Short mmCIF file of C-alpha atoms in Angstrom, two decimals:
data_model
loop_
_atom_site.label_atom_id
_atom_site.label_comp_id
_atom_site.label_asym_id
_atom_site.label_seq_id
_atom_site.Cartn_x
_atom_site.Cartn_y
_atom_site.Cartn_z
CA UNK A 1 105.00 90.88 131.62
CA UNK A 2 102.33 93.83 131.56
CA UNK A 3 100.70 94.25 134.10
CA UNK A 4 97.15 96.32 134.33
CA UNK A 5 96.27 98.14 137.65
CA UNK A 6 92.56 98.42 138.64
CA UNK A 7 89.38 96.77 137.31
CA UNK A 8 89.74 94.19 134.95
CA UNK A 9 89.19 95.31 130.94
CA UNK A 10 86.53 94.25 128.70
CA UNK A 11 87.49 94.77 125.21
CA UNK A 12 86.86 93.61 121.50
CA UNK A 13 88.86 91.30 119.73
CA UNK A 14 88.34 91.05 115.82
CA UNK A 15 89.83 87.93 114.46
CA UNK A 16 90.25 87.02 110.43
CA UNK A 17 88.99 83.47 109.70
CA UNK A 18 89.16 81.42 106.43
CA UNK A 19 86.23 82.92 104.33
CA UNK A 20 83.64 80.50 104.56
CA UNK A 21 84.04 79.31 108.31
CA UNK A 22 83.02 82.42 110.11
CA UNK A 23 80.31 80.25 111.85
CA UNK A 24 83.18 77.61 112.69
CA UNK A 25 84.94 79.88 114.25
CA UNK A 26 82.03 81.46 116.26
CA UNK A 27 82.22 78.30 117.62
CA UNK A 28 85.13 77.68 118.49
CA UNK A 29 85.16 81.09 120.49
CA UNK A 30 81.74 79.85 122.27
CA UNK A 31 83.29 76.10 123.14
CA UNK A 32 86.87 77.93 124.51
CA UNK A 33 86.09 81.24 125.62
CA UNK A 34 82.22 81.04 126.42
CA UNK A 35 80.71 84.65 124.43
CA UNK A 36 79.43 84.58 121.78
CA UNK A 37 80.80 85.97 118.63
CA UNK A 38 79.28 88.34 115.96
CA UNK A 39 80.23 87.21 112.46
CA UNK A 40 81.09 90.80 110.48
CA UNK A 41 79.48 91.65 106.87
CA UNK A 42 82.60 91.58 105.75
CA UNK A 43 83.55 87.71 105.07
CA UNK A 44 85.94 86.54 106.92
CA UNK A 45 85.79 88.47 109.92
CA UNK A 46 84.40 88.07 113.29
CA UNK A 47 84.06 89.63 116.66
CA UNK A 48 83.42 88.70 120.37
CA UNK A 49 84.48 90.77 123.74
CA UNK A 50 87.29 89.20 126.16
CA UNK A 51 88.54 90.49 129.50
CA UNK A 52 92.20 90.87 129.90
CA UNK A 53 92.73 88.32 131.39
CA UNK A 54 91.33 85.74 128.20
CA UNK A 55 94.27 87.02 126.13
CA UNK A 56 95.96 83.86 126.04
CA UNK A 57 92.96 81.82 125.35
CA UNK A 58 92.41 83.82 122.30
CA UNK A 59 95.69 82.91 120.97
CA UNK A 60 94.93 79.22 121.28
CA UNK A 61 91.89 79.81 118.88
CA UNK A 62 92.71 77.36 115.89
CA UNK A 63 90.15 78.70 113.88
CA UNK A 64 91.87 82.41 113.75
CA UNK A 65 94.95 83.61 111.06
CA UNK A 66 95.05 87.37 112.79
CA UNK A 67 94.22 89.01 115.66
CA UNK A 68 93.63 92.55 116.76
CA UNK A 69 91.60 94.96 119.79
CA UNK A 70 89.40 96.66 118.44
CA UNK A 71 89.52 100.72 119.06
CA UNK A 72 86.59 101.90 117.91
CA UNK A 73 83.70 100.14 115.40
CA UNK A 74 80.88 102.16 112.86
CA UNK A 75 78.49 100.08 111.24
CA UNK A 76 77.06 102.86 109.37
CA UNK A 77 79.73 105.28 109.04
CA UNK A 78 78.61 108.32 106.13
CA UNK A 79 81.29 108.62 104.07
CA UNK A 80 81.59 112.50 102.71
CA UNK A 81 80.53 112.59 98.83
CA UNK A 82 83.67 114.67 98.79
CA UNK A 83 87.20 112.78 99.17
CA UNK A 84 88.55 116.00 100.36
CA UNK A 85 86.12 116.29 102.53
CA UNK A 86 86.25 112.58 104.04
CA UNK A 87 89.90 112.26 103.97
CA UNK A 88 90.02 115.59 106.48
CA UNK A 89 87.14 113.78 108.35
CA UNK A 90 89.31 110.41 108.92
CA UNK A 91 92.34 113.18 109.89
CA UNK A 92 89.66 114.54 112.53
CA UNK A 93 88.77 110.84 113.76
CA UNK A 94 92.04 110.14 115.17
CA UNK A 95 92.15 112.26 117.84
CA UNK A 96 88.48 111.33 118.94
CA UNK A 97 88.97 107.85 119.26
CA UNK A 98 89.23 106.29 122.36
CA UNK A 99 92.54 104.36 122.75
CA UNK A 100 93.12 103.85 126.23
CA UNK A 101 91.79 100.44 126.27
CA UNK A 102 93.31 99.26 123.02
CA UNK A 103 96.68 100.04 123.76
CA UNK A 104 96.47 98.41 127.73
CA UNK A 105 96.14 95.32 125.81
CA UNK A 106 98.40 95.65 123.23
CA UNK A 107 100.86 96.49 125.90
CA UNK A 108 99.49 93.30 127.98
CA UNK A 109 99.41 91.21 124.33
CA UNK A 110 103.54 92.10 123.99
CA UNK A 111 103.97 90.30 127.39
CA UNK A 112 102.90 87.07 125.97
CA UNK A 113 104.42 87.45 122.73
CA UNK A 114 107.08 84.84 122.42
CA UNK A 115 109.17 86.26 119.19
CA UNK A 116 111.38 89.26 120.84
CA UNK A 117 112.69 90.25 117.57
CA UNK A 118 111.19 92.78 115.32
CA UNK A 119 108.39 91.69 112.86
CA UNK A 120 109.01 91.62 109.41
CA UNK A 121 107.89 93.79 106.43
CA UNK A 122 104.71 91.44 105.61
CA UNK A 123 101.00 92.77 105.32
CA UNK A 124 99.49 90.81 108.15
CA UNK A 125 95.91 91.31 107.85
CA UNK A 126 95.77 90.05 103.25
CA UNK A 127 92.77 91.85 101.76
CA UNK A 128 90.38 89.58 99.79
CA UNK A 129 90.22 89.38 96.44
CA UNK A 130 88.09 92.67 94.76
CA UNK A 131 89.63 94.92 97.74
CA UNK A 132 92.24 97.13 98.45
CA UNK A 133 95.21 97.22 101.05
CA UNK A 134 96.85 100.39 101.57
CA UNK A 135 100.39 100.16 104.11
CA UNK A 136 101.41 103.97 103.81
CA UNK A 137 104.17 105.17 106.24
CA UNK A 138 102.56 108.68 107.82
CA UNK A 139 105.68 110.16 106.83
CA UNK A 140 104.78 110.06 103.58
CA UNK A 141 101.62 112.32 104.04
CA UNK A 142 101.09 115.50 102.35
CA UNK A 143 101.72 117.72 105.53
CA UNK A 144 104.27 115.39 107.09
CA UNK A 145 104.62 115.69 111.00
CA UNK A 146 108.17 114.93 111.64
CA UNK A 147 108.91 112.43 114.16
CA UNK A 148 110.19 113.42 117.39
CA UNK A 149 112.08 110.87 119.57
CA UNK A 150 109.69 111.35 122.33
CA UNK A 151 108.06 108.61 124.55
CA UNK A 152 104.28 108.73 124.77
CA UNK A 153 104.29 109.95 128.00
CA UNK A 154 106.49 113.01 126.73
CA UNK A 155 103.85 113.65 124.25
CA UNK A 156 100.81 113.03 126.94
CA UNK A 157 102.19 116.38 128.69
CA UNK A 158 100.89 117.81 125.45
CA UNK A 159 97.86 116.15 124.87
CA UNK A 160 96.35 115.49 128.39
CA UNK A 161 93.77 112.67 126.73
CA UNK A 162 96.52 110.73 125.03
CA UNK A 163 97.16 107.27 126.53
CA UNK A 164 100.21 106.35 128.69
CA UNK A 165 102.05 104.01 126.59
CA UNK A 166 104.75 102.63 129.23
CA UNK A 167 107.31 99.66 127.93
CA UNK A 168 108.21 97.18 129.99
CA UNK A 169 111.37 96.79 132.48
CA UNK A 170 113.25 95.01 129.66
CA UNK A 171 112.58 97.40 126.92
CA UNK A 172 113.49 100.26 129.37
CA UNK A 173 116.69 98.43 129.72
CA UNK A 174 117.46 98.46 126.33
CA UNK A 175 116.23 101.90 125.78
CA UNK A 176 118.21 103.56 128.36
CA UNK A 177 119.69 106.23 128.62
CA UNK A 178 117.49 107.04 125.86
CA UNK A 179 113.55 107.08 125.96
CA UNK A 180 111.59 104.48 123.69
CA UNK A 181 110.40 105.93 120.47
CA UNK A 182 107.33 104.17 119.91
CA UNK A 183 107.04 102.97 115.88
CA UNK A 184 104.10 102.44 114.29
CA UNK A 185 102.29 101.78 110.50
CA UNK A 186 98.80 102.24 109.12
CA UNK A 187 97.59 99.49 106.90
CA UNK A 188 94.16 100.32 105.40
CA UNK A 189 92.13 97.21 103.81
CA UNK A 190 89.00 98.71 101.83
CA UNK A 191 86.29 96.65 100.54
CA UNK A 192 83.62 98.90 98.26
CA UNK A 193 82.95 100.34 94.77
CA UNK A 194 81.28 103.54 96.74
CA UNK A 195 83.61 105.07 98.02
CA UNK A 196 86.00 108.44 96.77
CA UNK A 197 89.21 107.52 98.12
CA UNK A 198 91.55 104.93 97.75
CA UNK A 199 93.16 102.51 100.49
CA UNK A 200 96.73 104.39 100.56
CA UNK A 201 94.70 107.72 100.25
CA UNK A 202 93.17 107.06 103.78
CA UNK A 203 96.10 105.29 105.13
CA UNK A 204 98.49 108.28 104.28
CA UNK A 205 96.02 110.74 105.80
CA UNK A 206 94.62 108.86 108.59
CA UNK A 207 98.18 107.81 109.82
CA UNK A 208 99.37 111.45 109.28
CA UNK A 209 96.95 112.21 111.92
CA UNK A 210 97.79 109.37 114.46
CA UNK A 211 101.87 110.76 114.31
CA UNK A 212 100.89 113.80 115.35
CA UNK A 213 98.46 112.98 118.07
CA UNK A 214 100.87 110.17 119.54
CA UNK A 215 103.94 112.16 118.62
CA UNK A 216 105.33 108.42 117.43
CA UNK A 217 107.53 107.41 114.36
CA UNK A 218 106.49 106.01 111.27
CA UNK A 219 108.47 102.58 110.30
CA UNK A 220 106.50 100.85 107.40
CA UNK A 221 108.78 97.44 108.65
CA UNK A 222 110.53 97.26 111.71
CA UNK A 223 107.07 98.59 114.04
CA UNK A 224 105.91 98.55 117.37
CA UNK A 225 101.91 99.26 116.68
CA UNK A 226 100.18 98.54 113.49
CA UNK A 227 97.12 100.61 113.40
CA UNK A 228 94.13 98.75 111.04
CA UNK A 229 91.97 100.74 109.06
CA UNK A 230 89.34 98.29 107.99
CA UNK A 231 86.62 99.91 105.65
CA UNK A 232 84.12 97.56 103.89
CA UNK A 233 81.29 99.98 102.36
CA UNK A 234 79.44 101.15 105.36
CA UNK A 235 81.36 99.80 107.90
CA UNK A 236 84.27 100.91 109.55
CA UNK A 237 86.30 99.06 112.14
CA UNK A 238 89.45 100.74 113.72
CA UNK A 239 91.92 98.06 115.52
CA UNK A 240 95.35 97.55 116.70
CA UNK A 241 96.91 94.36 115.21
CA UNK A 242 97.87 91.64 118.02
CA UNK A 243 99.61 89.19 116.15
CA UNK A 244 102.98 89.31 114.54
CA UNK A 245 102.73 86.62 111.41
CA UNK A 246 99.14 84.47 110.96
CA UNK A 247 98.43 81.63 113.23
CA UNK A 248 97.59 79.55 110.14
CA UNK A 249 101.80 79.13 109.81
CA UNK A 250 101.40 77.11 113.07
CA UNK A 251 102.35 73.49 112.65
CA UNK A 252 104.51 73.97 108.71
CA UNK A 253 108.52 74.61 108.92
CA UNK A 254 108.77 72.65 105.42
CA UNK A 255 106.18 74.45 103.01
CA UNK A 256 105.50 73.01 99.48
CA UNK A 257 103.99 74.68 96.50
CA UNK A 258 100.47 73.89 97.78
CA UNK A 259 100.38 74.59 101.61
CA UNK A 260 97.34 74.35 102.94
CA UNK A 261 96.62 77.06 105.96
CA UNK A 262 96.48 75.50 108.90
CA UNK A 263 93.46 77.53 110.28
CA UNK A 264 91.48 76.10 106.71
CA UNK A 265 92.53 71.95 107.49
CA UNK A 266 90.91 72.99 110.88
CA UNK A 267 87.64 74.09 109.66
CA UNK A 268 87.67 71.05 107.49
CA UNK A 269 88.09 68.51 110.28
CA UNK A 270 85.57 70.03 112.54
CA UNK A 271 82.98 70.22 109.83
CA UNK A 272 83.41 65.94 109.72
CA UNK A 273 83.87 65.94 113.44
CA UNK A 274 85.88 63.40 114.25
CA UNK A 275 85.03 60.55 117.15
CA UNK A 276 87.24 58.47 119.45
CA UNK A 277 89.20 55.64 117.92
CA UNK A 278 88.49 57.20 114.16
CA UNK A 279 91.00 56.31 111.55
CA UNK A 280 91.20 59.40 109.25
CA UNK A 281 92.83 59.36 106.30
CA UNK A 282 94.63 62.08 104.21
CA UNK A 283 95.49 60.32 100.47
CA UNK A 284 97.01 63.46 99.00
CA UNK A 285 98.42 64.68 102.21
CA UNK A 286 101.16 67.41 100.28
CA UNK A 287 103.15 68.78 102.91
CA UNK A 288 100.67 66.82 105.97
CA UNK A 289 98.54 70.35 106.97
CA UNK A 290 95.64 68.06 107.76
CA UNK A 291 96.67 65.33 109.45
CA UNK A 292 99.17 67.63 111.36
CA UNK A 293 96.23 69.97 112.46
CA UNK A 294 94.13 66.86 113.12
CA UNK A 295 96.43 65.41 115.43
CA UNK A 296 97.51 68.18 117.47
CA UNK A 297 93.26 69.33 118.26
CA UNK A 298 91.64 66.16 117.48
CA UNK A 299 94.02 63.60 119.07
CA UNK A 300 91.63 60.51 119.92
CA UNK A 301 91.54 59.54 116.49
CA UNK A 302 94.31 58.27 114.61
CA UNK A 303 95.44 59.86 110.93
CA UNK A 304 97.07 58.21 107.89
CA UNK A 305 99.00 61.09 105.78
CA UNK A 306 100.05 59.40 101.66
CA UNK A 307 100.93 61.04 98.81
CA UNK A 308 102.41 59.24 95.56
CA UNK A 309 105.47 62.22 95.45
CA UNK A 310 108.54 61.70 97.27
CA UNK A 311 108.97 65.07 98.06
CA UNK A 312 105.83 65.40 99.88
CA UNK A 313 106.45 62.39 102.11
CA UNK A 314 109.65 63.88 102.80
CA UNK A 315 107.82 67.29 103.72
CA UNK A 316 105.27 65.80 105.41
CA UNK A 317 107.64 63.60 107.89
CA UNK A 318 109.77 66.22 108.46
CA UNK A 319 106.71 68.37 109.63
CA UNK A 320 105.89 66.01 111.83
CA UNK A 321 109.62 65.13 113.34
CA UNK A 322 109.51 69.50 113.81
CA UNK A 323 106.31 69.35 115.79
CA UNK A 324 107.29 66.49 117.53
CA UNK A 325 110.22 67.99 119.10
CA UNK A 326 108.78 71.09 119.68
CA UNK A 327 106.36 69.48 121.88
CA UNK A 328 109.46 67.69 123.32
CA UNK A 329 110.96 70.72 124.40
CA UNK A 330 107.86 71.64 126.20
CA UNK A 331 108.06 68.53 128.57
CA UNK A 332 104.72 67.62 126.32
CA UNK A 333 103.67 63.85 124.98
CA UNK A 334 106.46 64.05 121.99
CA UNK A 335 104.34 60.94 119.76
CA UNK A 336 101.26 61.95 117.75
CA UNK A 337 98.60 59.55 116.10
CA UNK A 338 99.97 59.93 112.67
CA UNK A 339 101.71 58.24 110.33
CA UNK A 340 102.88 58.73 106.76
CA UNK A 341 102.78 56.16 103.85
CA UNK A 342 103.90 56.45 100.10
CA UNK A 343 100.95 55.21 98.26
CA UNK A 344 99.48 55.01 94.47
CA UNK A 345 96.00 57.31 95.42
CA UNK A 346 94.15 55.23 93.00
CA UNK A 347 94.94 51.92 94.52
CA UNK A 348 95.65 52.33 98.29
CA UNK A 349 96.83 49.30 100.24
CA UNK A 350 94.33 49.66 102.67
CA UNK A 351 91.59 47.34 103.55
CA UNK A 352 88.00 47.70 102.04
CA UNK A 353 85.58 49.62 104.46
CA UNK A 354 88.57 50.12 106.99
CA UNK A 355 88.18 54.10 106.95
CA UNK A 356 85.98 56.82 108.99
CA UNK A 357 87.06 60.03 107.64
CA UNK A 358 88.85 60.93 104.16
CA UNK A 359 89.94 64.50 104.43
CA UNK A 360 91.99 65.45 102.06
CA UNK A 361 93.30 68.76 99.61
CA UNK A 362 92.17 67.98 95.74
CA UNK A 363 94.31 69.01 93.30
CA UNK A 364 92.68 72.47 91.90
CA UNK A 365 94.55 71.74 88.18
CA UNK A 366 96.38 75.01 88.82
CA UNK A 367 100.10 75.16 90.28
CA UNK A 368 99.58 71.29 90.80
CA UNK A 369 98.46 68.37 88.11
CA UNK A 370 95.90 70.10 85.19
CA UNK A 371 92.43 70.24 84.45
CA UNK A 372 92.35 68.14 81.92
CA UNK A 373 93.86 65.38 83.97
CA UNK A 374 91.27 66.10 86.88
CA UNK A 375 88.34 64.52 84.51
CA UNK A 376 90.26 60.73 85.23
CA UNK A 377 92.01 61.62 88.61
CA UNK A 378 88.72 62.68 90.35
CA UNK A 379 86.23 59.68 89.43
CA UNK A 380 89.00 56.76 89.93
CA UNK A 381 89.96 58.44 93.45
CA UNK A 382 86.58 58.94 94.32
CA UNK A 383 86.08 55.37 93.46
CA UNK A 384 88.99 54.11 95.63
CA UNK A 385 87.74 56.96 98.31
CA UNK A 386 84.65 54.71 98.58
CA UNK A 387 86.31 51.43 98.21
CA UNK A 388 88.27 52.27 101.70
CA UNK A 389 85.46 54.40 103.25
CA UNK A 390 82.92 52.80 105.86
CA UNK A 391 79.82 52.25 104.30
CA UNK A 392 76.52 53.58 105.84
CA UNK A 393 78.95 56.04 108.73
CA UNK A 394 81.73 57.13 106.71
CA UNK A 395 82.28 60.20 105.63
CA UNK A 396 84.49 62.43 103.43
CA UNK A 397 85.96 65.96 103.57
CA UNK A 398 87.45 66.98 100.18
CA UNK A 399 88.42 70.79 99.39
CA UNK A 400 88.58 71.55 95.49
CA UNK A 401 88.18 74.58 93.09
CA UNK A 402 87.23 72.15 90.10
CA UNK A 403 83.70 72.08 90.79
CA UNK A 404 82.02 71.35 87.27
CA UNK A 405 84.69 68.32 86.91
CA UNK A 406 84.25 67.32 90.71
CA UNK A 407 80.14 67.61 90.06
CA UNK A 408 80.89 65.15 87.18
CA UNK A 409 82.75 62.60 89.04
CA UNK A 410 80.20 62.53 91.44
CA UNK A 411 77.31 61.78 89.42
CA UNK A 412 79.24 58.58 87.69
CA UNK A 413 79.92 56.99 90.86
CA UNK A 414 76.65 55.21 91.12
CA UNK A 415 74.94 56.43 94.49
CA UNK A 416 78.19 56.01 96.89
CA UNK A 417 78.53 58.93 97.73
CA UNK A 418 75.89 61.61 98.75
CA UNK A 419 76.52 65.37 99.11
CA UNK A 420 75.34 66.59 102.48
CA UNK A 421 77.17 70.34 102.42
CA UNK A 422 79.01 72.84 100.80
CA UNK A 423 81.54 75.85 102.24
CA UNK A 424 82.23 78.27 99.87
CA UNK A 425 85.95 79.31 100.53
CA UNK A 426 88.72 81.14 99.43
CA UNK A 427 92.06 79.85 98.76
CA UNK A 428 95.09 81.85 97.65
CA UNK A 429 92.46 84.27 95.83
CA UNK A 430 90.61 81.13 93.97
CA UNK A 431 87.03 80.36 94.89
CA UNK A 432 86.68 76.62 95.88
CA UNK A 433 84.16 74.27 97.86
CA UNK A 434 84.72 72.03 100.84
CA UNK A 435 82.11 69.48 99.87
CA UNK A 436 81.24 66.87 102.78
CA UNK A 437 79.96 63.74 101.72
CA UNK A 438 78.65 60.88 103.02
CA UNK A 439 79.60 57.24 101.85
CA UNK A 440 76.08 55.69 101.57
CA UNK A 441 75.15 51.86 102.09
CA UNK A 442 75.72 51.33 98.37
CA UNK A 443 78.44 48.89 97.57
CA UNK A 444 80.91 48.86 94.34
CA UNK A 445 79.24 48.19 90.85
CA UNK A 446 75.86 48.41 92.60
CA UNK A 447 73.44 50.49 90.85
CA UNK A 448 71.50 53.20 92.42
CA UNK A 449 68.07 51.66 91.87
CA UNK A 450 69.34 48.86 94.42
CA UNK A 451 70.51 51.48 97.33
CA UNK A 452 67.33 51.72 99.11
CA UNK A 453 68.78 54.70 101.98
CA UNK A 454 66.43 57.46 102.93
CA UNK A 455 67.60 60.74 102.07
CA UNK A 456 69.13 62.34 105.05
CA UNK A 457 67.34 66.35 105.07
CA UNK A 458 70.55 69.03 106.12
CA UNK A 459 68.72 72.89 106.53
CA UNK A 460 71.84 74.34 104.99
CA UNK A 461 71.69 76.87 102.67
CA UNK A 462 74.41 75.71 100.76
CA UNK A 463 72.20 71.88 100.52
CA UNK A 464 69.31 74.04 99.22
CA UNK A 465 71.31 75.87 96.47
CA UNK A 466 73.31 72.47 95.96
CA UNK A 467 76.13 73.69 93.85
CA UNK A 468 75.45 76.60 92.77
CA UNK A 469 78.05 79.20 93.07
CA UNK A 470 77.70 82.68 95.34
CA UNK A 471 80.58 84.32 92.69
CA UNK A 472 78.20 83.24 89.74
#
């Protein structure tokens, strides 16, 4: 365990979110952590300031897929109109930056890592869609440095502002007789049409520069440090990445073609926010990512996972059973409030206004079902949604990228259900909406004339826009 001498440190910690729930996860930051976050102008991205000794906290965020501590931050950074010219800048910027902080948590952050071995190959931090992601070894640069098996503290005796990076008692251990040779990548994400270089352009030459200040070793898979180069037009953020593989992996051991993250059910369930004693159900559960999520942060309520494939059953009981004894082996509560049916979706056998919540993963008509079958599946489960649903208090949480057919099946199901917001999010590079709905007083085959409900007024801009679509 690291330990930091001294005052306490305040640092930044940028975190990616789901595209979409930045505000969700502001807060969940302000409920757990008590700052308040600043949402970046790059989607998907937020920061807030922790002291060192908050570091676990912020790795039982839900709302998070990646951390890292932020080194050094430019809202208005001016880019040279020359890439020569920038590229040499960003080669200057490395040794001006001010690490020291930075790397006292990333040492404290490898104290409460629990995986020991070495991460894999995997881009961490997954650029959006209409970005770039540059992960370019500085060994690879046009003037290569070449590595020295130095420690960082052999290499501070040459550069007297270059941080102390000690390892801990174990690592020295293992080290010995030999010093630790510190490894480390670049990965550069760029989002921008304006600027003159690309993302392994200012990767290669920014992590060129880093080598030789640090004197460490390039290793594009088996690293120690991965340095982040985030550039989104104006706006430059330098960090150092604290987590290993995303959080949203969390609660899934058996994946299926579909997965949903983990971090994504969670902004879903808090956007319905679920009550004591609610009885939530998930009718095309896949591999159980909602229900799963549900039950682990929002345990007073009880969830009901069905799908009408065997295989996802299977998945789905087997990712509970895996959660269920890794709480076990914690000496925590091994049960959870969930349990998993085999159902037809269309004709659930569930009682008539028995449900609270239906939260559930559409079928986009992409790598599962087709569009063409979407324009029947989506008004007869609708209709069976509202069959089951409360009337008057219930309400529904459904995620889809099928809006014109989902629009559709709305509008034929005679006032039951009423829109009352829309987050625009991004799944596996496919724009889709996570549309809550309301189940209105209106019961089946009753017209909409004869639902006399006042319209319910939601200052979202998404309600004002209704469905019209920010990519459009």
């Amino acid at each position: 365990m690291w330990l930091i001498t001294g005052s306490m440190l305040t640092v930044t910690i940028g975190a990616t979110v789901p595209t979409g729930f930045e505000h969700t996860a502001a807060e969940e930051v302000k409920e757990k952590i008590g700052v308040d976050a600043k949402i970046s102008k790059d989607r998907g991205r937020i920061y807030f300031p922790v002291t060192s000794d908050e570091l676990h906290q912020v790795h039982q965020l839900r709302s998070v897929d990646n951390l890292f501590v932020v080194v050094e931050e430019y809202d208005h950074y001016q880019f040279k109109e020359s890439k020569d010219e920038t590229l040499t800048e960003l080669q200057e910027l490395a040794s001006k930056l001010p690490w020291t902080n930075a790397l006292e948590i990333w040492k404290l952050n490898r104290g409460l890592k629990r995986k020991k071995h070495h991460r894999k190959g995997v881009n961490q931090t997954k650029a959006k869609p209409g970005s770039e992601t540059g992960d370019v070894p500085a060994a690879d640069t046009e003037h290569p440095v070449p590595p020295q098996a130095m420690s960082a503290s052999e290499g501070e005796a040459k550069e007297d502002n270059t941080p102390d990076l000690e390892i801990s008692e174990q690592d020295s251990q293992q080290a010995a007789p030999e010093a630790k040779i510190i490894k480390f990548r670049v990965t550069c994400n760029r989002a921008g049409d304006k600027h003159s270089f690309s993302s392994n352009e200012a990767a290669r030459d920014f992590g060129g520069a880093v080598q030789e200040f640090f004197q460490w070793k390039a290793d594009m898979t088996k690293f120690d440090i991965e340095v982040l180069l985030n550039i989104h037009n104006e706006e430059v953020v330098i960090g150092i990445a604290l987590t290993e593989e995303s959080l949203h992996r969390r609660n899934i051991s058996h994946f299926g073609p579909t997965t949903l993250r983990s971090t994504l059910c969670y902004g879903m369930l808090r956007l319905c926010r679920p009550q004591i004693s609610d009885i939530i159900l998930d009718p095309m559960c896949g591999t159980g990512a909602i229900p799963l999520e549900g039950a682990l942060e929002f345990n007073s309520s009880f969830y009901i996972a069905g799908d009408n494939n065997d295989m996802a059953v299977n998945r789905t009981v087997n990712n509970v059973c895996h959660i269920q004894k890794r709480r076990a082996n914690k000496d925590s509560t091994p049960g959870l409030p969930i349990d998993t049916v085999r159902w037809d979706l269309c004709n659930l056998p569930l009682r008539t206004s028995s449900v609270d919540i239906i939260i559930t993963d559409m079928p986009f008509g992409k790598r599962m079902g087709s569009r063409k079958k979407n324009w029947d599946l989506y008004p007869s489960c609708l209709r069976e949604m509202a069959r089951v649903c409360r009337p008057g208090s219930g309400k529904a949480v459904l995620l889809t990228q099928d809006k014109k057919c989902f629009a559709k099946a709305i509008s034929k199901m005679g006032g039951l259900w009423r829109r009352m917001h829309t987050v625009w999010v991004n799944v596996g590079g496919l724009h889709a909406g996570v549309y809550l709905l309301k189940r209105t007083g209106a019961t089946i085959g009753q017209t909409t004339e004869e639902v006399n409900e006042p319209q319910e007024v939601v200052n979202t801009q998404e309600d004002q826009t209704e469905d019209k679509d920010p990519s459009c």
